[in-house]
Amino acid sequence: MQKKIRNIHIIATGGTIAGIGDAGQASNYDAGQLAVDELIPQLPPLGDQITLSYEQFANVDSNDMTTALWISLARRINDLAADPSIDGFVITHGTDTMDEISYFLSLTLQTPKPVVITGSMRPASATSADGMLNLYDSIFVAADSHSYGQNVLVCFCGTIYSGRNVIKSSTFQLNAFDGRTPSCLGYIQDRICFYYNNYHNQVYRRLCFSLDHVSALPRVDVAYYYTNAPADVLDYFASRCDGLVICGTGAGNFSEEWIEKISSLSIPVVRSSRVMNGMITPTSHFDRSANSIAAYTLPPQKARILLSLALLHTRDFAELGKIFRENELS
Ligand code: ASP
C-alpha cells in the first residue's frame, strides 16, 4: 500500500534556531534573525513522503513573546487545522519560554493534528548548531501517525516530550529539556519515531479553554519565596493582579507570615515550588484560607498559565481549585 504523503506546516516565531552570532560561538548571539525561508533550504532532504508549507508568524527572542501573541498563535493554528491539506504543524520557538507556550497551546488548541514545538540551544552560526536536526526530527514527529491526538509535543535533542509537562532544565546543554513529572514520550532518530508512552497513558484529563472573544488574559504574577522573604510584596502583587502563584520551597511551602498574609488577600493564590521534581497537594496547614490552591505537578510558570485561563471563566476559589485538581486526575 502506498504511504500517504503528509503536508507539514511550519510556523516560525524566532528564537535561537533563527539566531546569528560570532562564527563558531555558542553564546553571544541575537535570537530571531533568520527568516523561515532562509532556514528551510538548509534542511536535509525529507524524502518523497513529506511536503512542507511555512509561514513567519514572528521573529523574536522567546522572552519577547507576549500573551497577545500566544492568543493569536493559538487562533492561527486552530484556523489552519481546519484545512484538510495540512496534516501536522511544527512551531519553531525560542527555548527559554518553550515550556510556557507548549502548555498554553496544549490548553487552548482544539485539534488532534500533531503540533510539535522545537528550537535550538545553539544559533545557526555556531559550531555543531543543533537547530536543523531538531527541525528535521520535528517534521517527522509531526508526520508520524502515532503523534495524532497526542496534544502538543516538544521535540528536542532526539526526544519527544509532552508539551504539558516539559520544562527547560539546562541553560546551555543541547539536551536542555526534562519534566517535573515524566515528560518523555519517546525518541526520534533517522526519521523514525519510537513512542514508549503517550499522552493518554499519562492520564491527564484534557482541559480545553476556548479563546473565542478573548483579547487579553487575566494578569497572574509569580512571587518567589526564600528565607525571610518579606510578606509585604504580596500586597503589591495583590493590588495589581487577578491571581498569584507562589514559587515556594519544598512541597509549595513558605513562612507563617506568608500564610497569614495570603489568608488576607482577596485574589486566588496557587502554591507551586522552586523544586524541580515532585508535586504539591492540598494541606490544612498551608491551605487555611479558601483562596489557597495547590499546583500539584505544575511548576510556577505553568501554574500561572492555568490560573490565568481558568480566571476567564470563574473567580470562585472552590471552582478554581477544582480546575487545578481536574488538571491532574483522569
Ligand atoms: N533566548 C533564546 C530564546 O528563547 C534562547 C533559545 O532560543 O534557546 O529565544
mmCIF file of C-alpha atoms and ligand atoms in Angstrom:
data_model
loop_
_atom_site.group_PDB
_atom_site.id
_atom_site.type_symbol
_atom_site.label_atom_id
_atom_site.label_comp_id
_atom_site.label_asym_id
_atom_site.label_seq_id
_atom_site.Cartn_x
_atom_site.Cartn_y
_atom_site.Cartn_z
ATOM 1 C CA MET A 1 0.000 0.000 0.000
ATOM 2 C CA GLN A 2 1.273 3.429 -0.869
ATOM 3 C CA LYS A 3 2.063 5.594 2.133
ATOM 4 C CA LYS A 4 0.138 8.828 2.446
ATOM 5 C CA ILE A 5 2.097 11.975 1.664
ATOM 6 C CA ARG A 6 1.883 14.298 4.648
ATOM 7 C CA ASN A 7 1.918 18.055 4.447
ATOM 8 C CA ILE A 8 3.526 19.634 7.470
ATOM 9 C CA HIS A 9 3.036 23.335 8.055
ATOM 10 C CA ILE A 10 5.880 25.165 9.794
ATOM 11 C CA ILE A 11 5.130 28.299 11.787
ATOM 12 C CA ALA A 12 8.296 30.203 12.689
ATOM 13 C CA THR A 13 8.374 32.513 15.700
ATOM 14 C CA GLY A 14 12.121 33.153 16.107
ATOM 15 C CA GLY A 15 14.424 32.005 18.920
ATOM 16 C CA THR A 16 17.970 30.718 18.802
ATOM 17 C CA ILE A 17 17.152 28.369 15.939
ATOM 18 C CA ALA A 18 16.905 31.565 13.883
ATOM 19 C CA GLY A 19 19.802 33.182 15.748
ATOM 20 C CA ILE A 20 23.091 34.536 14.425
ATOM 21 C CA GLY A 21 26.257 35.471 16.296
ATOM 22 C CA ASP A 22 30.031 35.264 16.116
ATOM 23 C CA ALA A 23 31.115 32.477 13.768
ATOM 24 C CA GLY A 24 31.530 29.202 15.639
ATOM 25 C CA GLN A 25 30.435 30.582 19.036
ATOM 26 C CA ALA A 26 27.560 29.089 21.034
ATOM 27 C CA SER A 27 26.930 32.174 23.176
ATOM 28 C CA ASN A 28 26.745 35.893 22.495
ATOM 29 C CA TYR A 29 24.302 35.968 19.593
ATOM 30 C CA ASP A 30 20.977 37.521 18.668
ATOM 31 C CA ALA A 31 17.938 35.248 18.523
ATOM 32 C CA GLY A 32 15.298 35.674 15.805
ATOM 33 C CA GLN A 33 17.486 36.909 12.931
ATOM 34 C CA LEU A 34 16.976 34.390 10.113
ATOM 35 C CA ALA A 35 13.663 34.191 8.310
ATOM 36 C CA VAL A 36 11.950 30.840 7.889
ATOM 37 C CA ASP A 37 12.612 30.894 4.133
ATOM 38 C CA GLU A 38 16.346 31.056 4.938
ATOM 39 C CA LEU A 39 16.068 28.080 7.340
ATOM 40 C CA ILE A 40 14.066 25.695 5.163
ATOM 41 C CA PRO A 41 16.673 25.354 2.362
ATOM 42 C CA GLN A 42 19.220 24.217 4.986
ATOM 43 C CA LEU A 43 17.164 21.128 5.861
ATOM 44 C CA PRO A 44 18.487 17.743 4.750
ATOM 45 C CA PRO A 45 16.296 16.002 2.120
ATOM 46 C CA LEU A 46 12.939 14.934 3.540
ATOM 47 C CA GLY A 47 12.201 12.100 1.095
ATOM 48 C CA ASP A 48 9.079 11.881 -1.010
ATOM 49 C CA GLN A 49 6.508 11.301 1.757
ATOM 50 C CA ILE A 50 6.560 14.812 3.170
ATOM 51 C CA THR A 51 5.741 18.199 1.727
ATOM 52 C CA LEU A 52 6.255 21.444 3.592
ATOM 53 C CA SER A 53 4.472 24.740 3.744
ATOM 54 C CA TYR A 54 5.594 27.513 6.046
ATOM 55 C CA GLU A 55 4.967 30.986 7.352
ATOM 56 C CA GLN A 56 6.704 33.561 9.502
ATOM 57 C CA PHE A 57 4.463 34.336 12.480
ATOM 58 C CA ALA A 58 7.057 36.389 14.391
ATOM 59 C CA ASN A 59 10.837 36.560 14.632
ATOM 60 C CA VAL A 60 11.655 37.311 18.248
ATOM 61 C CA ASP A 61 13.614 36.045 21.208
ATOM 62 C CA SER A 62 11.032 33.982 23.075
ATOM 63 C CA ASN A 63 11.399 36.298 26.065
ATOM 64 C CA ASP A 64 9.696 38.894 23.879
ATOM 65 C CA MET A 65 6.673 36.715 23.192
ATOM 66 C CA THR A 66 3.541 38.191 24.735
ATOM 67 C CA THR A 67 0.247 36.696 25.791
ATOM 68 C CA ALA A 68 -1.329 38.654 22.906
ATOM 69 C CA LEU A 69 0.978 36.747 20.516
ATOM 70 C CA TRP A 70 0.104 33.466 22.279
ATOM 71 C CA ILE A 71 -3.597 34.097 21.715
ATOM 72 C CA SER A 72 -3.150 34.923 18.037
ATOM 73 C CA LEU A 73 -0.817 31.923 17.519
ATOM 74 C CA ALA A 74 -3.380 29.569 19.084
ATOM 75 C CA ARG A 75 -6.108 31.090 16.877
ATOM 76 C CA ARG A 76 -3.916 30.762 13.786
ATOM 77 C CA ILE A 77 -3.231 27.060 14.465
ATOM 78 C CA ASN A 78 -6.894 26.347 15.280
ATOM 79 C CA ASP A 79 -7.914 28.021 11.973
ATOM 80 C CA LEU A 80 -5.248 26.269 9.876
ATOM 81 C CA ALA A 81 -6.042 22.904 11.482
ATOM 82 C CA ALA A 82 -9.425 23.008 9.750
ATOM 83 C CA ASP A 83 -7.608 22.841 6.393
ATOM 84 C CA PRO A 84 -7.705 19.190 5.288
ATOM 85 C CA SER A 85 -4.496 19.625 3.281
ATOM 86 C CA ILE A 86 -2.458 20.188 6.472
ATOM 87 C CA ASP A 87 -1.593 17.028 8.420
ATOM 88 C CA GLY A 88 0.513 18.466 11.208
ATOM 89 C CA PHE A 89 2.387 21.500 12.480
ATOM 90 C CA VAL A 90 5.898 22.355 13.582
ATOM 91 C CA ILE A 91 6.361 25.559 15.564
ATOM 92 C CA THR A 92 9.894 26.929 15.797
ATOM 93 C CA HIS A 93 10.336 28.890 19.024
ATOM 94 C CA GLY A 94 12.959 30.067 21.481
ATOM 95 C CA THR A 95 13.763 27.552 24.196
ATOM 96 C CA ASP A 96 13.590 29.973 27.138
ATOM 97 C CA THR A 97 9.786 30.039 27.248
ATOM 98 C CA MET A 98 9.106 26.874 25.245
ATOM 99 C CA ASP A 99 7.715 25.174 28.363
ATOM 100 C CA GLU A 100 5.173 28.007 28.641
ATOM 101 C CA ILE A 101 3.987 28.159 25.034
ATOM 102 C CA SER A 102 3.746 24.362 24.914
ATOM 103 C CA TYR A 103 1.435 24.351 27.941
ATOM 104 C CA PHE A 104 -0.610 27.326 26.766
ATOM 105 C CA LEU A 105 -1.186 25.685 23.383
ATOM 106 C CA SER A 106 -1.949 22.331 24.978
ATOM 107 C CA LEU A 107 -4.768 24.051 26.909
ATOM 108 C CA THR A 108 -6.149 26.066 24.002
ATOM 109 C CA LEU A 109 -5.749 24.094 20.755
ATOM 110 C CA GLN A 110 -8.748 22.162 19.592
ATOM 111 C CA THR A 111 -7.129 19.900 17.018
ATOM 112 C CA PRO A 112 -5.995 16.281 17.215
ATOM 113 C CA LYS A 113 -3.455 17.024 14.451
ATOM 114 C CA PRO A 114 0.119 16.863 15.771
ATOM 115 C CA VAL A 115 1.578 20.183 16.893
ATOM 116 C CA VAL A 116 5.309 19.833 17.544
ATOM 117 C CA ILE A 117 7.359 22.661 19.027
ATOM 118 C CA THR A 118 11.111 22.839 18.568
ATOM 119 C CA GLY A 119 14.069 25.198 18.630
ATOM 120 C CA SER A 120 17.762 25.013 19.346
ATOM 121 C CA MET A 121 20.326 25.751 22.007
ATOM 122 C CA ARG A 122 22.971 26.964 19.577
ATOM 123 C CA PRO A 123 22.467 29.676 16.968
ATOM 124 C CA ALA A 124 22.694 28.806 13.293
ATOM 125 C CA SER A 125 26.216 30.327 13.153
ATOM 126 C CA ALA A 126 27.636 28.107 15.958
ATOM 127 C CA THR A 127 29.838 25.059 15.545
ATOM 128 C CA SER A 128 27.597 21.968 15.589
ATOM 129 C CA ALA A 129 24.421 24.019 15.651
ATOM 130 C CA ASP A 130 21.510 21.802 16.706
ATOM 131 C CA GLY A 131 18.678 23.677 15.011
ATOM 132 C CA MET A 132 18.467 21.837 11.701
ATOM 133 C CA LEU A 133 18.458 18.377 13.276
ATOM 134 C CA ASN A 134 15.783 19.428 15.777
ATOM 135 C CA LEU A 135 13.687 20.885 12.957
ATOM 136 C CA TYR A 136 14.208 17.850 10.747
ATOM 137 C CA ASP A 137 13.259 15.462 13.591
ATOM 138 C CA SER A 138 10.209 17.541 14.467
ATOM 139 C CA ILE A 139 8.891 17.375 10.909
ATOM 140 C CA PHE A 140 8.990 13.579 11.082
ATOM 141 C CA VAL A 141 7.369 13.558 14.516
ATOM 142 C CA ALA A 142 4.573 15.783 13.149
ATOM 143 C CA ALA A 143 4.172 13.416 10.189
ATOM 144 C CA ASP A 144 4.069 10.233 12.280
ATOM 145 C CA SER A 145 0.591 8.707 12.639
ATOM 146 C CA HIS A 146 1.328 7.873 16.297
ATOM 147 C CA SER A 147 1.639 11.572 17.053
ATOM 148 C CA TYR A 148 -2.014 12.115 16.122
ATOM 149 C CA GLY A 149 -4.146 13.036 19.151
ATOM 150 C CA GLN A 150 -1.125 13.408 21.436
ATOM 151 C CA ASN A 151 -1.875 17.028 22.192
ATOM 152 C CA VAL A 152 1.095 19.410 21.928
ATOM 153 C CA LEU A 153 4.561 17.859 21.742
ATOM 154 C CA VAL A 154 8.041 19.289 22.148
ATOM 155 C CA CYS A 155 10.758 17.586 20.097
ATOM 156 C CA PHE A 156 14.293 18.345 21.189
ATOM 157 C CA CYS A 157 17.644 16.579 21.022
ATOM 158 C CA GLY A 158 16.141 13.330 19.756
ATOM 159 C CA THR A 159 13.447 13.232 22.441
ATOM 160 C CA ILE A 160 9.682 13.663 22.183
ATOM 161 C CA TYR A 161 8.145 15.353 25.240
ATOM 162 C CA SER A 162 4.612 16.128 26.303
ATOM 163 C CA GLY A 163 4.088 19.880 25.999
ATOM 164 C CA ARG A 164 2.108 19.804 29.234
ATOM 165 C CA ASN A 165 4.958 18.525 31.358
ATOM 166 C CA VAL A 166 8.165 19.585 29.669
ATOM 167 C CA ILE A 167 10.456 22.077 31.436
ATOM 168 C CA LYS A 168 13.714 23.642 30.314
ATOM 169 C CA SER A 169 16.346 22.119 32.555
ATOM 170 C CA SER A 170 19.715 23.294 31.229
ATOM 171 C CA THR A 171 20.940 26.779 30.428
ATOM 172 C CA PHE A 172 23.331 25.653 27.688
ATOM 173 C CA GLN A 173 23.443 21.905 27.091
ATOM 174 C CA LEU A 174 21.889 20.571 23.904
ATOM 175 C CA ASN A 175 19.793 18.094 25.889
ATOM 176 C CA ALA A 176 18.065 21.034 27.516
ATOM 177 C CA PHE A 177 14.615 19.692 28.470
ATOM 178 C CA ASP A 178 13.141 17.420 31.106
ATOM 179 C CA GLY A 179 9.987 17.434 33.223
ATOM 180 C CA ARG A 180 8.814 17.688 36.805
ATOM 181 C CA THR A 181 6.680 14.610 36.106
ATOM 182 C CA PRO A 182 7.617 12.145 33.350
ATOM 183 C CA SER A 183 7.525 14.178 30.173
ATOM 184 C CA CYS A 184 9.474 11.961 27.771
ATOM 185 C CA LEU A 185 7.035 10.128 25.490
ATOM 186 C CA GLY A 186 9.647 8.646 23.166
ATOM 187 C CA TYR A 187 12.559 9.211 20.837
ATOM 188 C CA ILE A 188 13.146 10.159 17.202
ATOM 189 C CA GLN A 189 16.114 9.090 15.127
ATOM 190 C CA ASP A 190 16.662 8.981 11.371
ATOM 191 C CA ARG A 191 13.004 9.761 10.571
ATOM 192 C CA ILE A 192 11.629 7.019 12.855
ATOM 193 C CA CYS A 193 9.603 7.777 15.992
ATOM 194 C CA PHE A 194 9.855 5.392 18.913
ATOM 195 C CA TYR A 195 6.934 6.045 21.249
ATOM 196 C CA TYR A 196 7.195 4.363 24.648
ATOM 197 C CA ASN A 197 4.447 6.316 26.301
ATOM 198 C CA ASN A 198 1.639 8.517 25.135
ATOM 199 C CA TYR A 199 -0.334 11.439 26.362
ATOM 200 C CA HIS A 200 -3.394 9.298 27.086
ATOM 201 C CA ASN A 201 -1.389 6.861 29.222
ATOM 202 C CA GLN A 202 -0.303 9.854 31.242
ATOM 203 C CA VAL A 203 -3.931 10.033 32.425
ATOM 204 C CA TYR A 204 -4.224 13.808 32.462
ATOM 205 C CA ARG A 205 -7.697 14.970 31.710
ATOM 206 C CA ARG A 206 -7.580 17.227 28.719
ATOM 207 C CA LEU A 207 -8.694 20.658 29.807
ATOM 208 C CA CYS A 208 -9.509 22.897 26.873
ATOM 209 C CA PHE A 209 -10.169 26.616 27.104
ATOM 210 C CA SER A 210 -11.839 28.441 24.255
ATOM 211 C CA LEU A 211 -10.233 31.705 23.192
ATOM 212 C CA ASP A 212 -13.369 32.899 21.391
ATOM 213 C CA HIS A 213 -13.926 36.570 22.222
ATOM 214 C CA VAL A 214 -10.756 36.628 24.371
ATOM 215 C CA SER A 215 -8.464 39.564 23.628
ATOM 216 C CA ALA A 216 -6.334 39.530 26.791
ATOM 217 C CA LEU A 217 -5.626 37.165 29.667
ATOM 218 C CA PRO A 218 -6.197 37.990 33.335
ATOM 219 C CA ARG A 219 -2.958 39.063 34.986
ATOM 220 C CA VAL A 220 -1.311 36.379 37.094
ATOM 221 C CA ASP A 221 2.152 37.033 38.537
ATOM 222 C CA VAL A 222 4.641 34.804 40.341
ATOM 223 C CA ALA A 223 6.114 35.653 43.778
ATOM 224 C CA TYR A 224 9.340 33.856 44.735
ATOM 225 C CA TYR A 225 9.769 32.703 48.315
ATOM 226 C CA TYR A 226 13.164 32.463 50.021
ATOM 227 C CA THR A 227 14.340 32.596 53.654
ATOM 228 C CA ASN A 228 12.959 35.681 55.384
ATOM 229 C CA ALA A 229 11.225 36.928 52.221
ATOM 230 C CA PRO A 230 9.128 39.979 53.173
ATOM 231 C CA ALA A 231 5.367 39.351 53.083
ATOM 232 C CA ASP A 232 4.531 42.914 52.091
ATOM 233 C CA VAL A 233 5.473 42.160 48.479
ATOM 234 C CA LEU A 234 2.270 40.085 48.388
ATOM 235 C CA ASP A 235 0.208 43.250 48.946
ATOM 236 C CA TYR A 236 1.968 44.793 45.976
ATOM 237 C CA PHE A 237 1.094 41.810 43.777
ATOM 238 C CA ALA A 238 -2.486 41.663 45.075
ATOM 239 C CA SER A 239 -3.011 45.329 44.206
ATOM 240 C CA ARG A 240 -2.130 44.641 40.568
ATOM 241 C CA CYS A 241 -3.036 41.020 39.771
ATOM 242 C CA ASP A 242 -6.132 38.937 39.280
ATOM 243 C CA GLY A 243 -4.306 35.914 40.683
ATOM 244 C CA LEU A 244 -0.929 34.999 42.109
ATOM 245 C CA VAL A 245 1.333 31.946 42.024
ATOM 246 C CA ILE A 246 3.843 31.414 44.809
ATOM 247 C CA CYS A 247 7.109 29.771 43.851
ATOM 248 C CA GLY A 248 7.554 28.247 47.289
ATOM 249 C CA THR A 249 10.105 25.920 48.818
ATOM 250 C CA GLY A 250 9.675 22.118 49.120
ATOM 251 C CA ALA A 251 6.097 20.986 48.553
ATOM 252 C CA GLY A 252 4.860 24.547 47.944
ATOM 253 C CA ASN A 253 5.850 25.898 51.356
ATOM 254 C CA PHE A 254 6.626 29.303 52.872
ATOM 255 C CA SER A 255 6.678 31.063 56.243
ATOM 256 C CA GLU A 256 3.858 31.551 58.740
ATOM 257 C CA GLU A 257 3.995 35.249 57.889
ATOM 258 C CA TRP A 258 3.269 34.469 54.220
ATOM 259 C CA ILE A 259 0.448 32.071 55.148
ATOM 260 C CA GLU A 260 -1.225 34.809 57.186
ATOM 261 C CA LYS A 261 -0.730 37.416 54.507
ATOM 262 C CA ILE A 262 -2.138 35.109 51.826
ATOM 263 C CA SER A 263 -5.207 34.498 54.021
ATOM 264 C CA SER A 264 -5.875 38.231 53.992
ATOM 265 C CA LEU A 265 -5.793 38.582 50.189
ATOM 266 C CA SER A 266 -8.914 38.604 48.061
ATOM 267 C CA ILE A 267 -7.285 37.012 44.991
ATOM 268 C CA PRO A 268 -6.646 33.304 44.352
ATOM 269 C CA VAL A 269 -3.126 32.187 45.286
ATOM 270 C CA VAL A 270 -1.659 28.986 43.848
ATOM 271 C CA ARG A 271 1.115 27.209 45.748
ATOM 272 C CA SER A 272 3.845 25.864 43.474
ATOM 273 C CA SER A 273 7.512 25.179 44.161
ATOM 274 C CA ARG A 274 11.025 26.065 43.125
ATOM 275 C CA VAL A 275 11.919 22.351 43.420
ATOM 276 C CA MET A 276 12.364 20.611 40.053
ATOM 277 C CA ASN A 277 10.731 17.263 40.953
ATOM 278 C CA GLY A 278 7.556 16.106 42.660
ATOM 279 C CA MET A 279 4.098 17.524 43.331
ATOM 280 C CA ILE A 280 2.223 19.791 45.688
ATOM 281 C CA THR A 281 -1.005 18.582 47.279
ATOM 282 C CA PRO A 282 -3.532 20.478 49.449
ATOM 283 C CA THR A 283 -2.680 20.649 53.170
ATOM 284 C CA SER A 284 -4.635 22.064 56.087
ATOM 285 C CA HIS A 285 -1.525 23.912 57.265
ATOM 286 C CA PHE A 286 -0.915 25.916 54.097
ATOM 287 C CA ASP A 287 -4.390 25.988 52.585
ATOM 288 C CA ARG A 288 -6.012 27.593 55.635
ATOM 289 C CA SER A 289 -7.904 30.120 53.583
ATOM 290 C CA ALA A 290 -10.304 29.394 50.721
ATOM 291 C CA ASN A 291 -8.151 31.331 48.234
ATOM 292 C CA SER A 292 -5.142 28.975 48.612
ATOM 293 C CA ILE A 293 -4.853 26.341 45.875
ATOM 294 C CA ALA A 294 -2.275 23.566 45.378
ATOM 295 C CA ALA A 295 -0.497 23.467 41.999
ATOM 296 C CA TYR A 296 0.010 19.674 42.024
ATOM 297 C CA THR A 297 2.599 18.931 39.306
ATOM 298 C CA LEU A 298 2.637 22.359 37.688
ATOM 299 C CA PRO A 299 5.784 24.469 38.089
ATOM 300 C CA PRO A 300 5.126 28.183 38.697
ATOM 301 C CA GLN A 301 5.423 29.259 35.047
ATOM 302 C CA LYS A 302 2.815 26.673 34.015
ATOM 303 C CA ALA A 303 0.569 27.150 37.064
ATOM 304 C CA ARG A 304 0.194 30.819 36.180
ATOM 305 C CA ILE A 305 -0.988 29.890 32.677
ATOM 306 C CA LEU A 306 -3.669 27.556 34.020
ATOM 307 C CA LEU A 307 -4.787 30.102 36.619
ATOM 308 C CA SER A 308 -4.941 32.843 34.013
ATOM 309 C CA LEU A 309 -7.058 30.755 31.613
ATOM 310 C CA ALA A 310 -9.263 29.492 34.457
ATOM 311 C CA LEU A 311 -9.886 33.092 35.587
ATOM 312 C CA LEU A 312 -11.500 33.754 32.210
ATOM 313 C CA HIS A 313 -14.327 31.511 33.401
ATOM 314 C CA THR A 314 -14.598 31.888 37.145
ATOM 315 C CA ARG A 315 -13.315 33.879 40.096
ATOM 316 C CA ASP A 316 -14.772 31.405 42.569
ATOM 317 C CA PHE A 317 -11.986 29.912 44.714
ATOM 318 C CA ALA A 318 -13.608 26.484 45.013
ATOM 319 C CA GLU A 319 -14.178 26.316 41.241
ATOM 320 C CA LEU A 320 -10.579 27.333 40.581
ATOM 321 C CA GLY A 321 -9.352 24.651 42.989
ATOM 322 C CA LYS A 322 -11.471 22.107 41.121
ATOM 323 C CA ILE A 323 -9.865 23.099 37.815
ATOM 324 C CA PHE A 324 -6.374 22.531 39.265
ATOM 325 C CA ARG A 325 -7.461 19.129 40.610
ATOM 326 C CA GLU A 326 -9.046 18.148 37.319
ATOM 327 C CA ASN A 327 -5.861 19.139 35.548
ATOM 328 C CA GLU A 328 -4.168 16.207 37.294
ATOM 329 C CA LEU A 329 -6.679 13.434 37.611
ATOM 330 C CA SER A 330 -8.380 11.420 34.936
HETATM 331 N N1 ASP B 1 16.868 33.435 24.286
HETATM 332 C C1 ASP B 1 16.523 32.404 23.329
HETATM 333 C C2 ASP B 1 15.021 32.369 23.163
HETATM 334 O O1 ASP B 1 14.342 31.803 23.976
HETATM 335 C C3 ASP B 1 17.060 31.111 23.769
HETATM 336 C C4 ASP B 1 16.805 29.967 22.825
HETATM 337 O O2 ASP B 1 16.062 30.006 21.879
HETATM 338 O O3 ASP B 1 17.461 28.941 23.072
HETATM 339 O O4 ASP B 1 14.515 32.903 22.219
#
